Each structure stands twice: as C-alpha cells, then as structure tokens.
Amino acid sequence: MRRRLAQLATQGRLITQVLVEPGRLGLPIEAKLLLHVAPDHLAAAGQALADHPSVHGAFATSGPSNLHAAAYFPDLTALYGFLSHDLTGLGITHVETAIVSHAAKRTPAPVQPRR
C-alpha cells in the first residue's frame, strides 16, 4: 500500500490536503466578496486577489459580478483595511461584502479533532 501511494504521489496523481480551522489560527472573520471589475482589469485584479495573503479563493465569474473572492481576517478592522486600501487601483467599480456567520457545509468537510 505504501509503495502504491508513493507511486501515485510521484506521478502527481495523489494530492494531499491539510485542513485547518481558520479561527484556530486567529482568523475568525470569513468574508465573501462579489466584485464588479472593468473587463480590461479583470485578469490583473484576479491575480492581485489570488496573491493577497488573506484571500483563499479568487474566481472569475459570469453574472452581475465578474469576480468573486473569499478571505479570512483577524477582525473587522482588518477587513475594512482590505476593502478600503488593498482593493484600490484594481479597476473595481463595485463590491458587495458578505460576512459568513455560519458555514453549514464545506467541501471537503474538516475532520473533527479527537478529544
């Protein structure tokens, strides 16, 4: 079994993930951002979000907003700083921010630690 797992890993066919509860890392605020970005700034804005340490997901989308992002913050002051400073100059014309109060489901679901 170990040889087979090692072979799959060597072939790049096995992906290992570590799931950490962000709150345990001092990041209790989760925010989802729906952004409207000028088309000529979309790629650069998406890359800037992807490179930001607070952002754990950045997605080009269709619909009323064309860029979505998901981020974790230590507090609301940090979220405000992100919105008022870090997003400037990226061609963003509108932002809707939703703070996640409770996640009913995540994929993959985090494993509960043994007590």
Coordinates of C-alpha atoms in Angstrom, one line a residue:
M1 CA 0.0 0.0 0.0
R2 CA 2.8 2.4 0.9
R3 CA 4.6 1.7 -2.4
R4 CA 1.4 2.4 -4.3
L5 CA 0.7 5.7 -2.5
A6 CA 4.3 6.7 -3.2
Q7 CA 4.0 5.8 -6.8
L8 CA 0.8 7.9 -7.1
A9 CA 2.4 10.8 -5.4
T10 CA 5.4 10.6 -7.7
Q11 CA 3.1 10.6 -10.8
G12 CA 1.3 13.7 -9.5
R13 CA -1.9 11.7 -9.2
L14 CA -2.2 11.9 -5.4
I15 CA -3.0 15.2 -3.8
T16 CA -2.6 15.7 0.0
Q17 CA -4.5 18.4 1.7
V18 CA -4.3 19.8 5.2
L19 CA -7.5 21.4 6.5
V20 CA -7.1 23.9 9.3
E21 CA -9.9 25.7 11.0
P22 CA -9.1 29.4 10.4
G23 CA -10.5 30.5 13.7
R24 CA -7.8 28.4 15.4
L25 CA -5.2 30.5 13.5
G26 CA -6.7 33.8 14.8
L27 CA -8.8 34.4 11.6
P28 CA -12.4 34.2 12.8
I29 CA -13.8 36.6 10.2
E30 CA -14.7 35.0 6.9
A31 CA -15.9 37.3 4.1
K32 CA -17.2 36.6 0.6
L33 CA -16.7 39.4 -1.9
L34 CA -18.7 39.9 -5.1
L35 CA -16.8 42.4 -7.2
H36 CA -17.6 44.3 -10.4
V37 CA -14.3 44.8 -12.4
A38 CA -13.8 46.6 -15.7
P39 CA -13.1 43.9 -18.3
D40 CA -9.6 45.3 -19.1
H41 CA -8.7 44.9 -15.4
L42 CA -10.2 41.5 -14.7
A43 CA -7.1 39.4 -15.1
A44 CA -4.9 41.7 -13.1
A45 CA -7.5 42.2 -10.3
G46 CA -8.0 38.4 -10.1
Q47 CA -4.2 37.8 -9.9
A48 CA -3.8 40.6 -7.2
L49 CA -6.6 38.9 -5.1
A50 CA -5.1 35.5 -5.6
D51 CA -1.7 36.8 -4.4
H52 CA -3.1 38.5 -1.3
P53 CA -2.4 36.5 1.9
S54 CA -5.9 37.0 3.3
V55 CA -7.6 35.6 0.2
H56 CA -8.1 31.8 0.0
G57 CA -10.1 31.8 -3.3
A58 CA -10.5 34.1 -6.3
F59 CA -12.8 33.3 -9.1
A60 CA -13.7 34.9 -12.4
T61 CA -17.5 34.5 -12.8
S62 CA -20.4 35.4 -15.0
G63 CA -23.5 37.3 -13.9
P64 CA -23.9 40.6 -12.2
S65 CA -20.4 40.4 -10.6
N66 CA -17.5 39.1 -12.6
L67 CA -15.0 38.4 -9.8
H68 CA -15.6 36.6 -6.5
A69 CA -13.2 36.3 -3.7
A70 CA -13.2 34.5 -0.3
A71 CA -11.0 35.7 2.5
Y72 CA -10.2 35.3 6.2
F73 CA -9.4 38.2 8.6
P74 CA -8.4 38.5 12.2
D75 CA -11.0 41.2 12.9
L76 CA -13.4 43.7 11.2
T77 CA -10.7 46.4 11.2
A78 CA -8.5 44.2 9.0
L79 CA -11.5 43.5 6.7
Y80 CA -12.1 47.3 6.5
G81 CA -8.5 47.9 5.7
F82 CA -8.6 45.3 2.9
L83 CA -11.7 46.9 1.4
S84 CA -10.6 50.5 1.7
H85 CA -6.9 50.1 0.9
D86 CA -5.9 46.8 -0.6
L87 CA -8.6 46.8 -3.3
T88 CA -7.8 50.3 -4.6
G89 CA -6.3 50.7 -8.1
L90 CA -7.6 47.3 -9.4
G91 CA -10.3 48.6 -11.6
I92 CA -13.0 47.5 -9.2
T93 CA -16.2 49.6 -9.6
H94 CA -18.4 47.9 -7.0
V95 CA -18.0 45.5 -4.1
E96 CA -20.6 43.6 -2.1
T97 CA -19.3 42.0 1.0
A98 CA -21.0 39.2 2.9
I99 CA -19.6 38.1 6.3
V100 CA -20.2 34.4 6.8
S101 CA -21.9 33.9 10.2
H102 CA -22.1 30.1 10.0
A103 CA -20.9 27.5 7.4
A104 CA -23.5 24.8 7.1
K105 CA -21.3 22.7 4.8
R106 CA -17.8 22.8 3.4
T107 CA -16.2 20.6 0.9
P108 CA -14.3 18.7 1.9
A109 CA -15.6 18.7 5.4
P110 CA -13.0 19.3 8.1
V111 CA -12.2 16.3 10.3
Q112 CA -13.3 16.9 13.9
P113 CA -10.3 16.6 16.3
R114 CA -10.3 13.8 18.8
R115 CA -10.9 14.9 22.4

